[in-house]
């Protein structure tokens, strides 16, 4: 199993290009199931999850080709409408094939995702939404089996805001008969990116980016070309790493408008931030100040940035409260941070972090994707060597992380 070895104590300095967003890329790749024409995607990140999704689509019969700077997906020979357990268990986003498959082929079999490290993460809202659109759903042998002659437009209310739930039902509704209204829908920027791609394919969608999305179903969709939006979580992770190490970095090809709460919190921590077009420059002089964080659906503070801010708070001046309201078990990194000398108390969904002057390198274990990023940040600030085990989590969501951090002056290497 691969590990990362980090020699801490070097401030990050320099420029780094931000990759395409994982959480936009995965649903948009699934949009290729909605048409027999070719979908051309640019800025797809080179990530393990993107590779898994590509394999899954290929297994269903989608032809995937890599040409100069773009990957094309052609769904004219799809003959298998199934996402098997071994794929779904490694990547929960595989559930996103369910909506498009029932919408276009009237039949889909997708393995029920099990629990995962950060919580139970059910998919009941995806299922209820499809049932409201007229799909017949059976749960058989651990699989969701959905069938429908043609889905019908419906009014669907989400009693919990769900990102992939919104995306799945939006993709189901684009080919349904009639109008679908998604209420209390997710407002994440990745939902807008998917809607933009679907509109280029001929879908009729309005209201994305608000909590009320209207979709007027059409008979068929055509191919399109779409550039995947920048990854706001990768952007935020590099910014926090620079702030924690007292560095000065510039992110290229990103967007400040999708990072508002994160930039506000970094400013509160004492960072100087300058935005110029698609670049964000951050400079941190001296020790960061502690910042309270409370996660909630967009546009509030993202749960996917909670662990990274926890690492920042570990070495900040003062005490901070970190409250997690989205996932019930997303403090797995706390135990590992304590091994580096962090002072953290946890009570239910609230952590109190008392900043210490320094962390000390140790061997730690990554438990999920964003927890891994938090341990990398802690390793970059800790004195001596930090070895992070189980970094396959990191490769699921961060493109070439060690070479990007190395380019910024970090001492980081991958060891077998
Ligand atoms: C997406 C993101 C993930 C991010 C999360 C929250 C992708 C591929 N992943 O995950 O990085 O951390 O949003 O911003 O975009 N829930 C239910 N029933 C459902 C669906 C969800 O109870 O049918 C609950 C979940 O358990 C969780 C909450 O709703 O407590 C939000 O989850 P959701 O937005 O669905 O997360 P994902 O879409 O899986």
PDB file of N, CA and C in Angstrom, residues 89-165:
ATOM      1  N   UNK A  89     -19.244   0.227  -4.531  1.00  0.00           N
ATOM      2  CA  UNK A  89     -18.649   0.221  -3.184  1.00  0.00           C
ATOM      3  C   UNK A  89     -17.378   1.082  -3.131  1.00  0.00           C
ATOM      4  N   UNK A  90     -16.664   1.173  -4.279  1.00  0.00           N
ATOM      5  CA  UNK A  90     -15.461   2.020  -4.258  1.00  0.00           C
ATOM      6  C   UNK A  90     -15.797   3.475  -4.595  1.00  0.00           C
ATOM      7  N   UNK A  91     -16.935   3.716  -5.231  1.00  0.00           N
ATOM      8  CA  UNK A  91     -17.272   5.081  -5.614  1.00  0.00           C
ATOM      9  C   UNK A  91     -18.784   5.271  -5.566  1.00  0.00           C
ATOM     10  N   UNK A  92     -19.264   5.893  -4.476  1.00  0.00           N
ATOM     11  CA  UNK A  92     -20.697   6.035  -4.270  1.00  0.00           C
ATOM     12  C   UNK A  92     -21.373   6.827  -5.380  1.00  0.00           C
ATOM     13  N   UNK A  93     -20.588   7.710  -6.054  1.00  0.00           N
ATOM     14  CA  UNK A  93     -21.167   8.537  -7.115  1.00  0.00           C
ATOM     15  C   UNK A  93     -21.661   7.693  -8.290  1.00  0.00           C
ATOM     16  N   UNK A  94     -21.352   6.383  -8.291  1.00  0.00           N
ATOM     17  CA  UNK A  94     -21.869   5.497  -9.341  1.00  0.00           C
ATOM     18  C   UNK A  94     -23.395   5.468  -9.333  1.00  0.00           C
ATOM     19  N   UNK A  95     -24.012   5.849  -8.226  1.00  0.00           N
ATOM     20  CA  UNK A  95     -25.480   5.932  -8.136  1.00  0.00           C
ATOM     21  C   UNK A  95     -26.025   6.899  -9.197  1.00  0.00           C
ATOM     22  N   UNK A  96     -25.152   7.795  -9.692  1.00  0.00           N
ATOM     23  CA  UNK A  96     -25.586   8.801 -10.670  1.00  0.00           C
ATOM     24  C   UNK A  96     -25.934   8.221 -12.043  1.00  0.00           C
ATOM     25  N   UNK A  97     -25.693   6.923 -12.260  1.00  0.00           N
ATOM     26  CA  UNK A  97     -26.112   6.341 -13.540  1.00  0.00           C
ATOM     27  C   UNK A  97     -27.587   5.966 -13.494  1.00  0.00           C
ATOM     28  N   UNK A  98     -28.143   5.896 -12.288  1.00  0.00           N
ATOM     29  CA  UNK A  98     -29.523   5.406 -12.129  1.00  0.00           C
ATOM     30  C   UNK A  98     -30.539   6.285 -12.889  1.00  0.00           C
ATOM     31  N   UNK A  99     -30.530   7.571 -12.627  1.00  0.00           N
ATOM     32  CA  UNK A  99     -31.485   8.487 -13.256  1.00  0.00           C
ATOM     33  C   UNK A  99     -31.404   8.464 -14.781  1.00  0.00           C
ATOM     34  N   UNK A 100     -30.196   8.697 -15.345  1.00  0.00           N
ATOM     35  CA  UNK A 100     -30.094   8.690 -16.806  1.00  0.00           C
ATOM     36  C   UNK A 100     -30.503   7.361 -17.448  1.00  0.00           C
ATOM     37  N   UNK A 101     -30.141   6.224 -16.818  1.00  0.00           N
ATOM     38  CA  UNK A 101     -30.477   4.923 -17.434  1.00  0.00           C
ATOM     39  C   UNK A 101     -31.992   4.701 -17.481  1.00  0.00           C
ATOM     40  N   UNK A 102     -32.685   4.974 -16.367  1.00  0.00           N
ATOM     41  CA  UNK A 102     -34.157   4.759 -16.401  1.00  0.00           C
ATOM     42  C   UNK A 102     -34.787   5.735 -17.379  1.00  0.00           C
ATOM     43  N   UNK A 103     -34.274   6.966 -17.425  1.00  0.00           N
ATOM     44  CA  UNK A 103     -34.877   7.967 -18.297  1.00  0.00           C
ATOM     45  C   UNK A 103     -34.761   7.551 -19.764  1.00  0.00           C
ATOM     46  N   UNK A 104     -33.590   7.058 -20.168  1.00  0.00           N
ATOM     47  CA  UNK A 104     -33.405   6.762 -21.601  1.00  0.00           C
ATOM     48  C   UNK A 104     -33.804   5.333 -21.975  1.00  0.00           C
ATOM     49  N   UNK A 105     -33.541   4.366 -21.084  1.00  0.00           N
ATOM     50  CA  UNK A 105     -33.775   2.959 -21.468  1.00  0.00           C
ATOM     51  C   UNK A 105     -34.936   2.322 -20.723  1.00  0.00           C
ATOM     52  N   UNK A 106     -35.459   3.019 -19.698  1.00  0.00           N
ATOM     53  CA  UNK A 106     -36.603   2.479 -18.958  1.00  0.00           C
ATOM     54  C   UNK A 106     -36.235   1.326 -18.040  1.00  0.00           C
ATOM     55  N   UNK A 107     -34.944   1.127 -17.802  1.00  0.00           N
ATOM     56  CA  UNK A 107     -34.516   0.002 -16.974  1.00  0.00           C
ATOM     57  C   UNK A 107     -33.123   0.287 -16.409  1.00  0.00           C
ATOM     58  N   UNK A 108     -32.936   0.065 -15.120  1.00  0.00           N
ATOM     59  CA  UNK A 108     -31.605   0.256 -14.533  1.00  0.00           C
ATOM     60  C   UNK A 108     -31.463  -0.587 -13.293  1.00  0.00           C
ATOM     61  N   UNK A 109     -30.265  -1.151 -13.127  1.00  0.00           N
ATOM     62  CA  UNK A 109     -29.967  -1.931 -11.924  1.00  0.00           C
ATOM     63  C   UNK A 109     -28.681  -1.378 -11.334  1.00  0.00           C
ATOM     64  N   UNK A 110     -28.789  -0.820 -10.139  1.00  0.00           N
ATOM     65  CA  UNK A 110     -27.615  -0.215  -9.516  1.00  0.00           C
ATOM     66  C   UNK A 110     -27.478  -0.776  -8.105  1.00  0.00           C
ATOM     67  N   UNK A 111     -26.282  -1.215  -7.766  1.00  0.00           N
ATOM     68  CA  UNK A 111     -26.064  -1.762  -6.429  1.00  0.00           C
ATOM     69  C   UNK A 111     -26.338  -0.689  -5.381  1.00  0.00           C
ATOM     70  N   UNK A 112     -26.946  -1.106  -4.276  1.00  0.00           N
ATOM     71  CA  UNK A 112     -27.140  -0.173  -3.158  1.00  0.00           C
ATOM     72  C   UNK A 112     -25.783   0.118  -2.559  1.00  0.00           C
ATOM     73  N   UNK A 113     -25.429   1.411  -2.417  1.00  0.00           N
ATOM     74  CA  UNK A 113     -24.146   1.669  -1.768  1.00  0.00           C
ATOM     75  C   UNK A 113     -24.235   1.269  -0.298  1.00  0.00           C
ATOM     76  N   UNK A 114     -23.194   0.729   0.258  1.00  0.00           N
ATOM     77  CA  UNK A 114     -23.197   0.389   1.685  1.00  0.00           C
ATOM     78  C   UNK A 114     -22.914   1.635   2.498  1.00  0.00           C
ATOM     79  N   UNK A 115     -22.629   1.455   3.787  1.00  0.00           N
ATOM     80  CA  UNK A 115     -22.212   2.603   4.598  1.00  0.00           C
ATOM     81  C   UNK A 115     -20.826   3.023   4.155  1.00  0.00           C
ATOM     82  N   UNK A 116     -20.365   4.153   4.618  1.00  0.00           N
ATOM     83  CA  UNK A 116     -18.988   4.512   4.330  1.00  0.00           C
ATOM     84  C   UNK A 116     -18.406   5.196   5.545  1.00  0.00           C
ATOM     85  N   UNK A 117     -17.099   5.491   5.477  1.00  0.00           N
ATOM     86  CA  UNK A 117     -16.390   5.977   6.667  1.00  0.00           C
ATOM     87  C   UNK A 117     -17.038   7.203   7.311  1.00  0.00           C
ATOM     88  N   UNK A 118     -17.678   8.060   6.500  1.00  0.00           N
ATOM     89  CA  UNK A 118     -18.177   9.311   7.082  1.00  0.00           C
ATOM     90  C   UNK A 118     -19.645   9.243   7.493  1.00  0.00           C
ATOM     91  N   UNK A 119     -20.293   8.083   7.326  1.00  0.00           N
ATOM     92  CA  UNK A 119     -21.675   7.981   7.781  1.00  0.00           C
ATOM     93  C   UNK A 119     -22.454   6.957   6.979  1.00  0.00           C
ATOM     94  N   UNK A 120     -23.745   6.847   7.269  1.00  0.00           N
ATOM     95  CA  UNK A 120     -24.542   5.792   6.626  1.00  0.00           C
ATOM     96  C   UNK A 120     -24.905   6.148   5.185  1.00  0.00           C
ATOM     97  N   UNK A 121     -25.078   7.408   4.870  1.00  0.00           N
ATOM     98  CA  UNK A 121     -25.309   7.911   3.505  1.00  0.00           C
ATOM     99  C   UNK A 121     -26.324   7.110   2.682  1.00  0.00           C
ATOM    100  N   UNK A 122     -27.605   7.162   3.078  1.00  0.00           N
ATOM    101  CA  UNK A 122     -28.626   6.438   2.302  1.00  0.00           C
ATOM    102  C   UNK A 122     -28.897   7.096   0.948  1.00  0.00           C
ATOM    103  N   UNK A 123     -29.653   6.389   0.078  1.00  0.00           N
ATOM    104  CA  UNK A 123     -30.032   6.959  -1.225  1.00  0.00           C
ATOM    105  C   UNK A 123     -31.558   6.972  -1.375  1.00  0.00           C
ATOM    106  N   UNK A 124     -32.259   7.005  -0.225  1.00  0.00           N
ATOM    107  CA  UNK A 124     -33.725   6.955  -0.257  1.00  0.00           C
ATOM    108  C   UNK A 124     -34.346   8.099  -1.060  1.00  0.00           C
ATOM    109  N   UNK A 125     -33.705   9.268  -1.054  1.00  0.00           N
ATOM    110  CA  UNK A 125     -34.293  10.412  -1.766  1.00  0.00           C
ATOM    111  C   UNK A 125     -34.208  10.224  -3.281  1.00  0.00           C
ATOM    112  N   UNK A 126     -33.144   9.582  -3.743  1.00  0.00           N
ATOM    113  CA  UNK A 126     -33.013   9.271  -5.174  1.00  0.00           C
ATOM    114  C   UNK A 126     -34.173   8.335  -5.571  1.00  0.00           C
ATOM    115  N   UNK A 127     -34.396   7.322  -4.722  1.00  0.00           N
ATOM    116  CA  UNK A 127     -35.402   6.298  -5.024  1.00  0.00           C
ATOM    117  C   UNK A 127     -36.811   6.907  -4.995  1.00  0.00           C
ATOM    118  N   UNK A 128     -37.103   7.681  -3.931  1.00  0.00           N
ATOM    119  CA  UNK A 128     -38.443   8.282  -3.808  1.00  0.00           C
ATOM    120  C   UNK A 128     -38.736   9.208  -4.980  1.00  0.00           C
ATOM    121  N   UNK A 129     -37.726   9.958  -5.395  1.00  0.00           N
ATOM    122  CA  UNK A 129     -37.895  10.893  -6.515  1.00  0.00           C
ATOM    123  C   UNK A 129     -38.265  10.149  -7.786  1.00  0.00           C
ATOM    124  N   UNK A 130     -37.552   9.040  -8.057  1.00  0.00           N
ATOM    125  CA  UNK A 130     -37.844   8.271  -9.277  1.00  0.00           C
ATOM    126  C   UNK A 130     -39.232   7.639  -9.196  1.00  0.00           C
ATOM    127  N   UNK A 131     -39.605   7.195  -7.979  1.00  0.00           N
ATOM    128  CA  UNK A 131     -40.960   6.620  -7.810  1.00  0.00           C
ATOM    129  C   UNK A 131     -42.017   7.691  -8.101  1.00  0.00           C
ATOM    130  N   UNK A 132     -41.763   8.914  -7.628  1.00  0.00           N
ATOM    131  CA  UNK A 132     -42.715  10.009  -7.884  1.00  0.00           C
ATOM    132  C   UNK A 132     -42.845  10.265  -9.386  1.00  0.00           C
ATOM    133  N   UNK A 133     -41.778   9.948 -10.144  1.00  0.00           N
ATOM    134  CA  UNK A 133     -41.822  10.137 -11.601  1.00  0.00           C
ATOM    135  C   UNK A 133     -42.378   8.896 -12.301  1.00  0.00           C
ATOM    136  N   UNK A 134     -42.885   7.947 -11.523  1.00  0.00           N
ATOM    137  CA  UNK A 134     -43.583   6.801 -12.115  1.00  0.00           C
ATOM    138  C   UNK A 134     -42.747   5.550 -12.252  1.00  0.00           C
ATOM    139  N   UNK A 135     -41.498   5.565 -11.772  1.00  0.00           N
ATOM    140  CA  UNK A 135     -40.670   4.355 -11.897  1.00  0.00           C
ATOM    141  C   UNK A 135     -41.136   3.317 -10.882  1.00  0.00           C
ATOM    142  N   UNK A 136     -41.088   2.055 -11.303  1.00  0.00           N
ATOM    143  CA  UNK A 136     -41.342   0.963 -10.352  1.00  0.00           C
ATOM    144  C   UNK A 136     -39.993   0.512  -9.832  1.00  0.00           C
ATOM    145  N   UNK A 137     -39.871   0.508  -8.506  1.00  0.00           N
ATOM    146  CA  UNK A 137     -38.560   0.186  -7.952  1.00  0.00           C
ATOM    147  C   UNK A 137     -38.635  -1.007  -7.021  1.00  0.00           C
ATOM    148  N   UNK A 138     -37.750  -1.959  -7.271  1.00  0.00           N
ATOM    149  CA  UNK A 138     -37.647  -3.113  -6.373  1.00  0.00           C
ATOM    150  C   UNK A 138     -36.230  -3.159  -5.829  1.00  0.00           C
ATOM    151  N   UNK A 139     -36.121  -3.506  -4.552  1.00  0.00           N
ATOM    152  CA  UNK A 139     -34.778  -3.704  -3.986  1.00  0.00           C
ATOM    153  C   UNK A 139     -34.576  -5.212  -3.918  1.00  0.00           C
ATOM    154  N   UNK A 140     -33.679  -5.734  -4.767  1.00  0.00           N
ATOM    155  CA  UNK A 140     -33.485  -7.187  -4.860  1.00  0.00           C
ATOM    156  C   UNK A 140     -32.006  -7.525  -4.764  1.00  0.00           C
ATOM    157  N   UNK A 141     -31.676  -8.437  -3.879  1.00  0.00           N
ATOM    158  CA  UNK A 141     -30.294  -8.924  -3.737  1.00  0.00           C
ATOM    159  C   UNK A 141     -29.284  -7.782  -3.636  1.00  0.00           C
ATOM    160  N   UNK A 142     -29.633  -6.734  -2.899  1.00  0.00           N
ATOM    161  CA  UNK A 142     -28.679  -5.631  -2.714  1.00  0.00           C
ATOM    162  C   UNK A 142     -28.637  -4.641  -3.874  1.00  0.00           C
ATOM    163  N   UNK A 143     -29.559  -4.824  -4.819  1.00  0.00           N
ATOM    164  CA  UNK A 143     -29.592  -3.918  -5.979  1.00  0.00           C
ATOM    165  C   UNK A 143     -30.892  -3.113  -6.019  1.00  0.00           C
ATOM    166  N   UNK A 144     -30.789  -1.875  -6.532  1.00  0.00           N
ATOM    167  CA  UNK A 144     -31.995  -1.086  -6.818  1.00  0.00           C
ATOM    168  C   UNK A 144     -32.341  -1.397  -8.266  1.00  0.00           C
ATOM    169  N   UNK A 145     -33.544  -1.942  -8.491  1.00  0.00           N
ATOM    170  CA  UNK A 145     -33.938  -2.238  -9.867  1.00  0.00           C
ATOM    171  C   UNK A 145     -35.099  -1.301 -10.219  1.00  0.00           C
ATOM    172  N   UNK A 146     -34.851  -0.375 -11.136  1.00  0.00           N
ATOM    173  CA  UNK A 146     -35.865   0.626 -11.493  1.00  0.00           C
ATOM    174  C   UNK A 146     -36.337   0.382 -12.918  1.00  0.00           C
ATOM    175  N   UNK A 147     -37.677   0.469 -13.091  1.00  0.00           N
ATOM    176  CA  UNK A 147     -38.248   0.269 -14.429  1.00  0.00           C
ATOM    177  C   UNK A 147     -39.295   1.323 -14.696  1.00  0.00           C
ATOM    178  N   UNK A 148     -39.405   1.780 -15.917  1.00  0.00           N
ATOM    179  CA  UNK A 148     -40.467   2.730 -16.275  1.00  0.00           C
ATOM    180  C   UNK A 148     -40.603   2.737 -17.796  1.00  0.00           C
ATOM    181  N   UNK A 149     -41.852   2.795 -18.293  1.00  0.00           N
ATOM    182  CA  UNK A 149     -42.027   2.899 -19.757  1.00  0.00           C
ATOM    183  C   UNK A 149     -41.434   4.229 -20.192  1.00  0.00           C
ATOM    184  N   UNK A 150     -42.012   5.324 -19.671  1.00  0.00           N
ATOM    185  CA  UNK A 150     -41.369   6.636 -19.798  1.00  0.00           C
ATOM    186  C   UNK A 150     -41.653   7.402 -18.507  1.00  0.00           C
ATOM    187  N   UNK A 151     -40.610   7.978 -17.936  1.00  0.00           N
ATOM    188  CA  UNK A 151     -40.798   8.722 -16.687  1.00  0.00           C
ATOM    189  C   UNK A 151     -41.725   9.907 -16.946  1.00  0.00           C
ATOM    190  N   UNK A 152     -42.469  10.270 -15.892  1.00  0.00           N
ATOM    191  CA  UNK A 152     -43.394  11.418 -16.022  1.00  0.00           C
ATOM    192  C   UNK A 152     -42.926  12.532 -15.106  1.00  0.00           C
ATOM    193  N   UNK A 153     -43.101  13.764 -15.578  1.00  0.00           N
ATOM    194  CA  UNK A 153     -42.725  14.923 -14.763  1.00  0.00           C
ATOM    195  C   UNK A 153     -43.473  14.907 -13.436  1.00  0.00           C
ATOM    196  N   UNK A 154     -42.859  15.425 -12.382  1.00  0.00           N
ATOM    197  CA  UNK A 154     -43.491  15.414 -11.057  1.00  0.00           C
ATOM    198  C   UNK A 154     -42.936  16.561 -10.215  1.00  0.00           C
ATOM    199  N   UNK A 155     -43.663  16.877  -9.142  1.00  0.00           N
ATOM    200  CA  UNK A 155     -43.145  17.837  -8.163  1.00  0.00           C
ATOM    201  C   UNK A 155     -42.462  17.001  -7.077  1.00  0.00           C
ATOM    202  N   UNK A 156     -41.204  17.261  -6.847  1.00  0.00           N
ATOM    203  CA  UNK A 156     -40.441  16.454  -5.881  1.00  0.00           C
ATOM    204  C   UNK A 156     -39.833  17.369  -4.827  1.00  0.00           C
ATOM    205  N   UNK A 157     -40.132  17.060  -3.566  1.00  0.00           N
ATOM    206  CA  UNK A 157     -39.593  17.854  -2.465  1.00  0.00           C
ATOM    207  C   UNK A 157     -38.521  17.043  -1.741  1.00  0.00           C
ATOM    208  N   UNK A 158     -37.325  17.608  -1.607  1.00  0.00           N
ATOM    209  CA  UNK A 158     -36.253  16.935  -0.863  1.00  0.00           C
ATOM    210  C   UNK A 158     -36.361  17.335   0.600  1.00  0.00           C
ATOM    211  N   UNK A 159     -36.574  16.396   1.506  1.00  0.00           N
ATOM    212  CA  UNK A 159     -36.633  16.830   2.911  1.00  0.00           C
ATOM    213  C   UNK A 159     -35.238  17.018   3.511  1.00  0.00           C
ATOM    214  N   UNK A 160     -34.196  16.504   2.818  1.00  0.00           N
ATOM    215  CA  UNK A 160     -32.802  16.841   3.155  1.00  0.00           C
ATOM    216  C   UNK A 160     -32.172  17.297   1.840  1.00  0.00           C
ATOM    217  N   UNK A 161     -31.352  18.324   1.890  1.00  0.00           N
ATOM    218  CA  UNK A 161     -30.709  18.777   0.649  1.00  0.00           C
ATOM    219  C   UNK A 161     -29.668  17.735   0.234  1.00  0.00           C
ATOM    220  N   UNK A 162     -29.803  17.207  -0.971  1.00  0.00           N
ATOM    221  CA  UNK A 162     -28.864  16.191  -1.447  1.00  0.00           C
ATOM    222  C   UNK A 162     -28.287  16.603  -2.801  1.00  0.00           C
ATOM    223  N   UNK A 163     -26.952  16.606  -2.886  1.00  0.00           N
ATOM    224  CA  UNK A 163     -26.288  17.053  -4.118  1.00  0.00           C
ATOM    225  C   UNK A 163     -26.494  16.025  -5.233  1.00  0.00           C
ATOM    226  N   UNK A 164     -26.044  14.778  -4.996  1.00  0.00           N
ATOM    227  CA  UNK A 164     -26.196  13.782  -6.066  1.00  0.00           C
ATOM    228  C   UNK A 164     -27.666  13.419  -6.260  1.00  0.00           C
ATOM    229  N   UNK A 165     -28.488  13.550  -5.203  1.00  0.00           N
ATOM    230  CA  UNK A 165     -29.932  13.316  -5.352  1.00  0.00           C
ATOM    231  C   UNK A 165     -30.516  14.309  -6.350  1.00  0.00           C
TER     232      UNK A 165
END
